[in-house]
C-alpha cells in the first residue's frame, strides 16, 4: 500500500511541521516545473509504470488506529504534532479534492492539526465547505507571477492569481494565517516584483518563502516539447546550474529585500538573518518541531558577534525539547536526503533517537540538514602547526563560528556545491 501520510523527512529542521499527507499523486494542476510530476514521469520512464499513488486508504487506516500503532508517524500523531497537506500534490486540485476533503474533516474531528500548502481551490464551491469545519490554520499559497496570461501557460490547471489573492483575504477573515511562496522566483515571470509584494501584503499575507527555480537533468529530460517551449530553453539551462545564474540571484535578492521592506517575514533555505517566518505557524500549533531558523534566531538574539563560537551543546539544548524521546525510525531522515552518505556507514540502522540524529547532522556537512550549509554558520577553525584544524569541544564535537552578517548567497551556493563533491566523512568549512 502506498505510504502517503508520513513523517516529513525531507524538511526536518526546515519546517516545524513534522508530518505530511499527499493523498493522490501526481497532481492535476499541471505546473510545468513541478518536481513531483516530473519525478513521476522519470520513474515511469525507468520502470515502465507510473508510481501514481492513491494514499487515502493508508491515511484513513492510520488515522483509525494511530493510538495503537508502533510507528514513527503514529507516535507523532499521538504527540499532537500537525500534518502538512500537501507537499507533493495539491489537496484542492481536481484529482485530490474528493479524497482529500473528507480526510481533512476526519482529522479535524480527531483534533489532529493541519497546515496547508496549495495554489487554491480548483472548485470554488469547496472553499465554504472546508472553511466551515476547519480550525484556524496556517496556509502556504504559492504565487510567482505578475500576469495571469503567462501564469496560465506555466501553471496550466491552477487557480488564477486573482483567485489566490482573494483566497488569502478570505482565509484572513476566517482567522487563518497565510504565508506566500514566491517560489519559484523567476525574473521573466516577475518583471514587477514590488507590485506582487504589495498585493500579497494588502491581501493579508504575513510571510514569504522565496526560492529560485531548480531542475535536475533527469527532471529536464521529462519535459515534453511544448512544455520546454513554454518554459524556454534559456530558463531551463539556468535552472539546472548548481550555482545560480547572476540574473536569477539578483531577482531572488531583490524579491527578498522588497518583502522585508514591506513587512513580510522572509524565508529561503540556508538564510542567516533573523526571521519570524516560522513563528507565524507556531501561533496555530502548540506542538511543533525545531527549525534551524530557531537556532539562527537564538544566535542573533543573544547578540553573538562575528566569529563567536557555538557548540553542539548549545544546538542540542535548544532543539531537543521540541522532539519526541526514545528510539524511533529516525534514520529515514538521513536516508531520504543523504543516501550516498549513509550507505558507507557500517551496520547502519534506522532506529535511534532524535538526539543522536541531531549529533549526526551537526557532525557531517554532507547531510543536507547540516548547520554548516547555513549562511550564518561555518565550522570553526584554528591555526595549528600543520595548517588549519577544526576546533572541537570536550566531547570531540566540532564547534561552529557564527557570522551575523550574510556572506552572500552566491558564496553559500558555491560552498554547498563543494560539499556535494566531498569523497568521505570529514568536516569542512561551508557557510
Ligand atoms: S499545484 Fe503543486 S503539486 Fe500540483 S502540479 Fe502544481 S506544483 Fe505540482
PDB file of C-alpha atoms in Angstrom, residues 67-329:
ATOM      1  CA  UNK A  67      -3.380   5.331  19.111  1.00  0.00           C
ATOM      2  CA  UNK A  68      -2.191   1.713  18.932  1.00  0.00           C
ATOM      3  CA  UNK A  69       0.477   1.552  16.225  1.00  0.00           C
ATOM      4  CA  UNK A  70       4.202   1.394  16.890  1.00  0.00           C
ATOM      5  CA  UNK A  71       5.400   3.602  14.030  1.00  0.00           C
ATOM      6  CA  UNK A  72       7.080   6.999  13.898  1.00  0.00           C
ATOM      7  CA  UNK A  73       4.011   8.506  12.231  1.00  0.00           C
ATOM      8  CA  UNK A  74       1.630   7.116  14.874  1.00  0.00           C
ATOM      9  CA  UNK A  75       3.894   8.440  17.645  1.00  0.00           C
ATOM     10  CA  UNK A  76       3.953  11.935  16.101  1.00  0.00           C
ATOM     11  CA  UNK A  77       0.163  11.920  15.728  1.00  0.00           C
ATOM     12  CA  UNK A  78      -0.293  10.764  19.345  1.00  0.00           C
ATOM     13  CA  UNK A  79       2.021  13.549  20.490  1.00  0.00           C
ATOM     14  CA  UNK A  80      -0.266  16.125  18.810  1.00  0.00           C
ATOM     15  CA  UNK A  81       2.050  17.353  16.059  1.00  0.00           C
ATOM     16  CA  UNK A  82       0.403  18.890  12.951  1.00  0.00           C
ATOM     17  CA  UNK A  83       0.247  17.405   9.438  1.00  0.00           C
ATOM     18  CA  UNK A  84       1.084  19.371   6.271  1.00  0.00           C
ATOM     19  CA  UNK A  85      -1.388  18.818   3.410  1.00  0.00           C
ATOM     20  CA  UNK A  86       0.317  18.602   0.894  1.00  0.00           C
ATOM     21  CA  UNK A  87       3.941  18.794  -0.190  1.00  0.00           C
ATOM     22  CA  UNK A  88       3.855  16.568  -3.307  1.00  0.00           C
ATOM     23  CA  UNK A  89       0.379  17.272  -4.643  1.00  0.00           C
ATOM     24  CA  UNK A  90      -2.336  19.894  -4.212  1.00  0.00           C
ATOM     25  CA  UNK A  91      -5.170  18.871  -1.875  1.00  0.00           C
ATOM     26  CA  UNK A  92      -7.700  21.088  -3.662  1.00  0.00           C
ATOM     27  CA  UNK A  93      -6.811  20.044  -7.233  1.00  0.00           C
ATOM     28  CA  UNK A  94      -9.464  18.245  -9.258  1.00  0.00           C
ATOM     29  CA  UNK A  95      -7.585  14.955  -8.801  1.00  0.00           C
ATOM     30  CA  UNK A  96      -7.420  15.263  -4.984  1.00  0.00           C
ATOM     31  CA  UNK A  97     -10.421  17.169  -3.719  1.00  0.00           C
ATOM     32  CA  UNK A  98     -12.941  14.353  -3.380  1.00  0.00           C
ATOM     33  CA  UNK A  99     -10.481  12.144  -1.457  1.00  0.00           C
ATOM     34  CA  UNK A 100      -8.639  14.852   0.467  1.00  0.00           C
ATOM     35  CA  UNK A 101     -11.520  16.913   1.868  1.00  0.00           C
ATOM     36  CA  UNK A 102     -13.184  14.013   3.778  1.00  0.00           C
ATOM     37  CA  UNK A 103      -9.784  13.142   5.279  1.00  0.00           C
ATOM     38  CA  UNK A 104      -9.378  16.760   6.437  1.00  0.00           C
ATOM     39  CA  UNK A 105     -12.828  16.548   8.000  1.00  0.00           C
ATOM     40  CA  UNK A 106     -11.882  13.293   9.774  1.00  0.00           C
ATOM     41  CA  UNK A 107      -8.611  14.801  11.031  1.00  0.00           C
ATOM     42  CA  UNK A 108     -10.481  17.821  12.373  1.00  0.00           C
ATOM     43  CA  UNK A 109     -12.886  15.514  14.241  1.00  0.00           C
ATOM     44  CA  UNK A 110      -9.860  13.685  15.687  1.00  0.00           C
ATOM     45  CA  UNK A 111      -8.362  17.074  16.691  1.00  0.00           C
ATOM     46  CA  UNK A 112      -5.282  16.498  14.541  1.00  0.00           C
ATOM     47  CA  UNK A 113      -3.967  19.935  13.493  1.00  0.00           C
ATOM     48  CA  UNK A 114      -3.457  20.614   9.779  1.00  0.00           C
ATOM     49  CA  UNK A 115      -1.253  23.081   7.867  1.00  0.00           C
ATOM     50  CA  UNK A 116      -1.835  23.684   4.162  1.00  0.00           C
ATOM     51  CA  UNK A 117       0.240  24.081   1.040  1.00  0.00           C
ATOM     52  CA  UNK A 118      -1.838  24.878  -2.034  1.00  0.00           C
ATOM     53  CA  UNK A 119      -2.438  27.063  -5.055  1.00  0.00           C
ATOM     54  CA  UNK A 120      -6.080  27.354  -4.072  1.00  0.00           C
ATOM     55  CA  UNK A 121      -9.423  25.720  -4.750  1.00  0.00           C
ATOM     56  CA  UNK A 122      -9.954  24.234  -8.240  1.00  0.00           C
ATOM     57  CA  UNK A 123     -13.691  24.105  -7.424  1.00  0.00           C
ATOM     58  CA  UNK A 124     -14.696  27.396  -5.765  1.00  0.00           C
ATOM     59  CA  UNK A 125     -17.640  25.612  -4.053  1.00  0.00           C
ATOM     60  CA  UNK A 126     -15.163  23.637  -1.939  1.00  0.00           C
ATOM     61  CA  UNK A 127     -13.945  26.728  -0.121  1.00  0.00           C
ATOM     62  CA  UNK A 128     -17.040  27.468   2.032  1.00  0.00           C
ATOM     63  CA  UNK A 129     -17.397  23.759   2.838  1.00  0.00           C
ATOM     64  CA  UNK A 130     -13.794  23.478   4.028  1.00  0.00           C
ATOM     65  CA  UNK A 131     -13.737  26.764   5.914  1.00  0.00           C
ATOM     66  CA  UNK A 132     -16.899  25.771   7.722  1.00  0.00           C
ATOM     67  CA  UNK A 133     -15.312  22.796   9.517  1.00  0.00           C
ATOM     68  CA  UNK A 134     -11.605  23.739   9.664  1.00  0.00           C
ATOM     69  CA  UNK A 135      -9.979  25.253  12.717  1.00  0.00           C
ATOM     70  CA  UNK A 136      -7.823  28.341  12.109  1.00  0.00           C
ATOM     71  CA  UNK A 137      -4.638  27.046  10.485  1.00  0.00           C
ATOM     72  CA  UNK A 138      -1.567  28.255   8.609  1.00  0.00           C
ATOM     73  CA  UNK A 139      -1.698  28.248   4.799  1.00  0.00           C
ATOM     74  CA  UNK A 140       1.174  28.476   2.316  1.00  0.00           C
ATOM     75  CA  UNK A 141      -0.154  29.719  -1.037  1.00  0.00           C
ATOM     76  CA  UNK A 142       2.262  29.978  -3.936  1.00  0.00           C
ATOM     77  CA  UNK A 143       2.142  32.970  -6.293  1.00  0.00           C
ATOM     78  CA  UNK A 144       5.102  33.510  -8.598  1.00  0.00           C
ATOM     79  CA  UNK A 145       3.752  35.676 -11.440  1.00  0.00           C
ATOM     80  CA  UNK A 146       2.657  39.214 -12.221  1.00  0.00           C
ATOM     81  CA  UNK A 147       0.475  38.346 -15.203  1.00  0.00           C
ATOM     82  CA  UNK A 148      -2.218  35.728 -15.324  1.00  0.00           C
ATOM     83  CA  UNK A 149      -1.817  35.055 -19.073  1.00  0.00           C
ATOM     84  CA  UNK A 150       1.761  33.940 -18.526  1.00  0.00           C
ATOM     85  CA  UNK A 151       0.777  32.072 -15.346  1.00  0.00           C
ATOM     86  CA  UNK A 152      -1.792  30.092 -17.373  1.00  0.00           C
ATOM     87  CA  UNK A 153       0.943  28.886 -19.745  1.00  0.00           C
ATOM     88  CA  UNK A 154       3.109  27.553 -16.890  1.00  0.00           C
ATOM     89  CA  UNK A 155       0.590  26.507 -14.193  1.00  0.00           C
ATOM     90  CA  UNK A 156      -1.966  25.182 -16.648  1.00  0.00           C
ATOM     91  CA  UNK A 157      -4.742  23.971 -14.367  1.00  0.00           C
ATOM     92  CA  UNK A 158      -4.140  26.111 -11.286  1.00  0.00           C
ATOM     93  CA  UNK A 159      -6.435  28.878  -9.979  1.00  0.00           C
ATOM     94  CA  UNK A 160      -5.836  32.379 -11.327  1.00  0.00           C
ATOM     95  CA  UNK A 161      -3.672  34.905  -9.488  1.00  0.00           C
ATOM     96  CA  UNK A 162      -6.800  36.932  -8.648  1.00  0.00           C
ATOM     97  CA  UNK A 163      -8.448  33.867  -7.103  1.00  0.00           C
ATOM     98  CA  UNK A 164      -5.380  33.238  -4.978  1.00  0.00           C
ATOM     99  CA  UNK A 165      -5.265  36.823  -3.700  1.00  0.00           C
ATOM    100  CA  UNK A 166      -8.984  36.633  -2.860  1.00  0.00           C
ATOM    101  CA  UNK A 167      -8.356  33.312  -1.083  1.00  0.00           C
ATOM    102  CA  UNK A 168      -5.720  34.983   1.118  1.00  0.00           C
ATOM    103  CA  UNK A 169      -8.233  37.688   2.069  1.00  0.00           C
ATOM    104  CA  UNK A 170     -10.954  35.140   2.829  1.00  0.00           C
ATOM    105  CA  UNK A 171      -8.649  32.994   4.932  1.00  0.00           C
ATOM    106  CA  UNK A 172      -7.584  36.001   6.976  1.00  0.00           C
ATOM    107  CA  UNK A 173     -11.224  36.974   7.529  1.00  0.00           C
ATOM    108  CA  UNK A 174     -11.786  33.462   8.939  1.00  0.00           C
ATOM    109  CA  UNK A 175      -8.893  33.669  11.415  1.00  0.00           C
ATOM    110  CA  UNK A 176      -6.295  31.701   9.429  1.00  0.00           C
ATOM    111  CA  UNK A 177      -2.704  32.823   8.840  1.00  0.00           C
ATOM    112  CA  UNK A 178      -1.173  32.934   5.373  1.00  0.00           C
ATOM    113  CA  UNK A 179       2.353  32.894   4.011  1.00  0.00           C
ATOM    114  CA  UNK A 180       3.066  33.066   0.289  1.00  0.00           C
ATOM    115  CA  UNK A 181       5.546  31.052  -1.746  1.00  0.00           C
ATOM    116  CA  UNK A 182       7.231  33.305  -4.285  1.00  0.00           C
ATOM    117  CA  UNK A 183       8.592  30.008  -5.376  1.00  0.00           C
ATOM    118  CA  UNK A 184       9.953  29.516  -7.910  1.00  0.00           C
ATOM    119  CA  UNK A 185      11.230  33.070  -8.169  1.00  0.00           C
ATOM    120  CA  UNK A 186      11.970  33.637 -11.873  1.00  0.00           C
ATOM    121  CA  UNK A 187      12.832  37.081 -13.307  1.00  0.00           C
ATOM    122  CA  UNK A 188      10.868  36.500 -16.543  1.00  0.00           C
ATOM    123  CA  UNK A 189       7.736  35.648 -14.557  1.00  0.00           C
ATOM    124  CA  UNK A 190       8.069  38.535 -12.148  1.00  0.00           C
ATOM    125  CA  UNK A 191       9.050  41.707 -14.037  1.00  0.00           C
ATOM    126  CA  UNK A 192       7.298  43.862 -11.383  1.00  0.00           C
ATOM    127  CA  UNK A 193       8.180  42.235  -8.066  1.00  0.00           C
ATOM    128  CA  UNK A 194       7.142  45.218  -5.940  1.00  0.00           C
ATOM    129  CA  UNK A 195       3.624  45.036  -7.401  1.00  0.00           C
ATOM    130  CA  UNK A 196       3.262  41.407  -6.288  1.00  0.00           C
ATOM    131  CA  UNK A 197       4.767  42.043  -2.861  1.00  0.00           C
ATOM    132  CA  UNK A 198       2.304  44.893  -2.280  1.00  0.00           C
ATOM    133  CA  UNK A 199      -0.624  42.761  -3.479  1.00  0.00           C
ATOM    134  CA  UNK A 200       0.140  39.852  -1.173  1.00  0.00           C
ATOM    135  CA  UNK A 201       0.776  42.173   1.767  1.00  0.00           C
ATOM    136  CA  UNK A 202      -2.502  44.032   1.123  1.00  0.00           C
ATOM    137  CA  UNK A 203      -4.367  40.703   0.924  1.00  0.00           C
ATOM    138  CA  UNK A 204      -3.138  39.817   4.410  1.00  0.00           C
ATOM    139  CA  UNK A 205      -0.140  37.513   3.919  1.00  0.00           C
ATOM    140  CA  UNK A 206       2.402  37.766   6.718  1.00  0.00           C
ATOM    141  CA  UNK A 207       5.381  35.930   5.282  1.00  0.00           C
ATOM    142  CA  UNK A 208       7.020  34.889   2.024  1.00  0.00           C
ATOM    143  CA  UNK A 209       9.163  31.880   1.142  1.00  0.00           C
ATOM    144  CA  UNK A 210      11.414  32.924  -1.748  1.00  0.00           C
ATOM    145  CA  UNK A 211      13.388  30.344  -3.726  1.00  0.00           C
ATOM    146  CA  UNK A 212      14.940  30.153  -7.214  1.00  0.00           C
ATOM    147  CA  UNK A 213      13.837  27.529  -9.725  1.00  0.00           C
ATOM    148  CA  UNK A 214      15.927  24.368  -9.748  1.00  0.00           C
ATOM    149  CA  UNK A 215      15.619  21.492 -12.197  1.00  0.00           C
ATOM    150  CA  UNK A 216      17.775  18.358 -12.220  1.00  0.00           C
ATOM    151  CA  UNK A 217      18.907  16.825 -15.503  1.00  0.00           C
ATOM    152  CA  UNK A 218      16.544  13.895 -15.012  1.00  0.00           C
ATOM    153  CA  UNK A 219      13.636  16.292 -14.459  1.00  0.00           C
ATOM    154  CA  UNK A 220      14.566  18.285 -17.556  1.00  0.00           C
ATOM    155  CA  UNK A 221      14.536  15.122 -19.682  1.00  0.00           C
ATOM    156  CA  UNK A 222      10.872  14.593 -18.790  1.00  0.00           C
ATOM    157  CA  UNK A 223       9.703  17.910 -20.233  1.00  0.00           C
ATOM    158  CA  UNK A 224       7.571  17.500 -23.352  1.00  0.00           C
ATOM    159  CA  UNK A 225       8.404  19.712 -26.377  1.00  0.00           C
ATOM    160  CA  UNK A 226       5.535  22.135 -25.777  1.00  0.00           C
ATOM    161  CA  UNK A 227       6.380  22.392 -22.062  1.00  0.00           C
ATOM    162  CA  UNK A 228      10.007  23.061 -22.929  1.00  0.00           C
ATOM    163  CA  UNK A 229       8.866  25.779 -25.308  1.00  0.00           C
ATOM    164  CA  UNK A 230       6.686  27.425 -22.644  1.00  0.00           C
ATOM    165  CA  UNK A 231       9.423  27.363 -20.015  1.00  0.00           C
ATOM    166  CA  UNK A 232      12.075  28.370 -22.615  1.00  0.00           C
ATOM    167  CA  UNK A 233      15.395  26.592 -23.011  1.00  0.00           C
ATOM    168  CA  UNK A 234      17.254  29.604 -21.594  1.00  0.00           C
ATOM    169  CA  UNK A 235      15.391  29.312 -18.272  1.00  0.00           C
ATOM    170  CA  UNK A 236      15.775  25.521 -18.184  1.00  0.00           C
ATOM    171  CA  UNK A 237      19.530  25.801 -18.712  1.00  0.00           C
ATOM    172  CA  UNK A 238      19.831  28.326 -15.873  1.00  0.00           C
ATOM    173  CA  UNK A 239      17.674  26.226 -13.541  1.00  0.00           C
ATOM    174  CA  UNK A 240      19.970  23.224 -13.992  1.00  0.00           C
ATOM    175  CA  UNK A 241      23.075  25.044 -12.767  1.00  0.00           C
ATOM    176  CA  UNK A 242      24.364  24.113  -9.317  1.00  0.00           C
ATOM    177  CA  UNK A 243      25.337  27.707  -8.659  1.00  0.00           C
ATOM    178  CA  UNK A 244      22.571  30.079  -9.511  1.00  0.00           C
ATOM    179  CA  UNK A 245      22.830  32.323 -12.538  1.00  0.00           C
ATOM    180  CA  UNK A 246      23.542  36.015 -11.681  1.00  0.00           C
ATOM    181  CA  UNK A 247      20.201  37.123 -13.180  1.00  0.00           C
ATOM    182  CA  UNK A 248      18.241  34.675 -11.029  1.00  0.00           C
ATOM    183  CA  UNK A 249      20.268  35.504  -7.947  1.00  0.00           C
ATOM    184  CA  UNK A 250      19.678  39.227  -8.493  1.00  0.00           C
ATOM    185  CA  UNK A 251      15.915  38.720  -8.810  1.00  0.00           C
ATOM    186  CA  UNK A 252      15.900  36.454  -5.736  1.00  0.00           C
ATOM    187  CA  UNK A 253      17.769  39.022  -3.628  1.00  0.00           C
ATOM    188  CA  UNK A 254      15.550  41.864  -4.883  1.00  0.00           C
ATOM    189  CA  UNK A 255      12.357  39.968  -4.031  1.00  0.00           C
ATOM    190  CA  UNK A 256      13.674  39.087  -0.572  1.00  0.00           C
ATOM    191  CA  UNK A 257      14.581  42.725   0.112  1.00  0.00           C
ATOM    192  CA  UNK A 258      11.206  44.005  -1.110  1.00  0.00           C
ATOM    193  CA  UNK A 259       9.408  41.517   1.123  1.00  0.00           C
ATOM    194  CA  UNK A 260      11.449  42.610   4.140  1.00  0.00           C
ATOM    195  CA  UNK A 261      10.930  46.303   3.370  1.00  0.00           C
ATOM    196  CA  UNK A 262       7.179  45.729   3.113  1.00  0.00           C
ATOM    197  CA  UNK A 263       6.869  43.995   6.458  1.00  0.00           C
ATOM    198  CA  UNK A 264       6.764  40.338   5.398  1.00  0.00           C
ATOM    199  CA  UNK A 265       8.710  37.707   7.339  1.00  0.00           C
ATOM    200  CA  UNK A 266      11.022  36.119   4.769  1.00  0.00           C
ATOM    201  CA  UNK A 267      12.400  32.614   4.473  1.00  0.00           C
ATOM    202  CA  UNK A 268      14.811  30.998   1.997  1.00  0.00           C
ATOM    203  CA  UNK A 269      16.641  27.774   2.743  1.00  0.00           C
ATOM    204  CA  UNK A 270      20.056  28.411   4.241  1.00  0.00           C
ATOM    205  CA  UNK A 271      19.350  32.005   5.241  1.00  0.00           C
ATOM    206  CA  UNK A 272      21.414  33.512   8.038  1.00  0.00           C
ATOM    207  CA  UNK A 273      19.294  36.518   9.019  1.00  0.00           C
ATOM    208  CA  UNK A 274      16.789  36.628  11.851  1.00  0.00           C
ATOM    209  CA  UNK A 275      13.249  35.767  10.701  1.00  0.00           C
ATOM    210  CA  UNK A 276       9.878  35.225  12.329  1.00  0.00           C
ATOM    211  CA  UNK A 277       8.578  33.236   9.328  1.00  0.00           C
ATOM    212  CA  UNK A 278       8.007  30.008  11.270  1.00  0.00           C
ATOM    213  CA  UNK A 279       6.541  31.850  14.251  1.00  0.00           C
ATOM    214  CA  UNK A 280       3.508  32.511  12.058  1.00  0.00           C
ATOM    215  CA  UNK A 281       2.955  28.739  12.051  1.00  0.00           C
ATOM    216  CA  UNK A 282       3.579  28.349  15.757  1.00  0.00           C
ATOM    217  CA  UNK A 283       0.609  30.594  16.578  1.00  0.00           C
ATOM    218  CA  UNK A 284      -1.693  27.802  15.447  1.00  0.00           C
ATOM    219  CA  UNK A 285       0.103  24.655  16.591  1.00  0.00           C
ATOM    220  CA  UNK A 286       1.045  24.093  20.228  1.00  0.00           C
ATOM    221  CA  UNK A 287       3.394  21.216  19.304  1.00  0.00           C
ATOM    222  CA  UNK A 288       5.966  21.781  16.557  1.00  0.00           C
ATOM    223  CA  UNK A 289       9.410  20.558  15.545  1.00  0.00           C
ATOM    224  CA  UNK A 290      12.501  22.755  15.944  1.00  0.00           C
ATOM    225  CA  UNK A 291      13.972  24.557  12.944  1.00  0.00           C
ATOM    226  CA  UNK A 292      17.445  25.699  12.029  1.00  0.00           C
ATOM    227  CA  UNK A 293      15.910  29.186  11.908  1.00  0.00           C
ATOM    228  CA  UNK A 294      15.232  28.874  15.659  1.00  0.00           C
ATOM    229  CA  UNK A 295      18.948  28.355  16.250  1.00  0.00           C
ATOM    230  CA  UNK A 296      19.923  31.227  13.954  1.00  0.00           C
ATOM    231  CA  UNK A 297      17.407  33.469  15.737  1.00  0.00           C
ATOM    232  CA  UNK A 298      18.857  32.480  19.120  1.00  0.00           C
ATOM    233  CA  UNK A 299      22.369  33.419  17.975  1.00  0.00           C
ATOM    234  CA  UNK A 300      21.096  36.830  16.811  1.00  0.00           C
ATOM    235  CA  UNK A 301      19.006  37.381  19.953  1.00  0.00           C
ATOM    236  CA  UNK A 302      21.990  36.645  22.183  1.00  0.00           C
ATOM    237  CA  UNK A 303      23.932  39.333  20.304  1.00  0.00           C
ATOM    238  CA  UNK A 304      26.692  36.971  19.159  1.00  0.00           C
ATOM    239  CA  UNK A 305      29.353  38.779  17.194  1.00  0.00           C
ATOM    240  CA  UNK A 306      31.201  37.683  14.097  1.00  0.00           C
ATOM    241  CA  UNK A 307      33.328  34.628  14.878  1.00  0.00           C
ATOM    242  CA  UNK A 308      31.555  33.762  18.144  1.00  0.00           C
ATOM    243  CA  UNK A 309      31.873  30.040  18.857  1.00  0.00           C
ATOM    244  CA  UNK A 310      28.711  27.946  19.153  1.00  0.00           C
ATOM    245  CA  UNK A 311      28.766  24.336  20.293  1.00  0.00           C
ATOM    246  CA  UNK A 312      26.726  21.212  19.757  1.00  0.00           C
ATOM    247  CA  UNK A 313      25.508  21.551  23.366  1.00  0.00           C
ATOM    248  CA  UNK A 314      24.034  24.998  22.501  1.00  0.00           C
ATOM    249  CA  UNK A 315      22.282  23.475  19.485  1.00  0.00           C
ATOM    250  CA  UNK A 316      21.070  20.388  21.340  1.00  0.00           C
ATOM    251  CA  UNK A 317      19.776  22.377  24.310  1.00  0.00           C
ATOM    252  CA  UNK A 318      17.507  24.410  22.024  1.00  0.00           C
ATOM    253  CA  UNK A 319      16.360  21.628  19.671  1.00  0.00           C
ATOM    254  CA  UNK A 320      15.915  18.586  21.887  1.00  0.00           C
ATOM    255  CA  UNK A 321      12.893  19.740  23.971  1.00  0.00           C
ATOM    256  CA  UNK A 322      10.804  20.025  20.778  1.00  0.00           C
ATOM    257  CA  UNK A 323      11.432  16.396  19.793  1.00  0.00           C
ATOM    258  CA  UNK A 324       9.937  13.042  20.862  1.00  0.00           C
ATOM    259  CA  UNK A 325      12.036  10.893  23.192  1.00  0.00           C
ATOM    260  CA  UNK A 326      13.155   7.286  22.726  1.00  0.00           C
ATOM    261  CA  UNK A 327      14.384   5.222  19.806  1.00  0.00           C
ATOM    262  CA  UNK A 328      12.271   5.656  16.689  1.00  0.00           C
ATOM    263  CA  UNK A 329      12.792   5.092  12.959  1.00  0.00           C
TER     264      UNK A 329
END
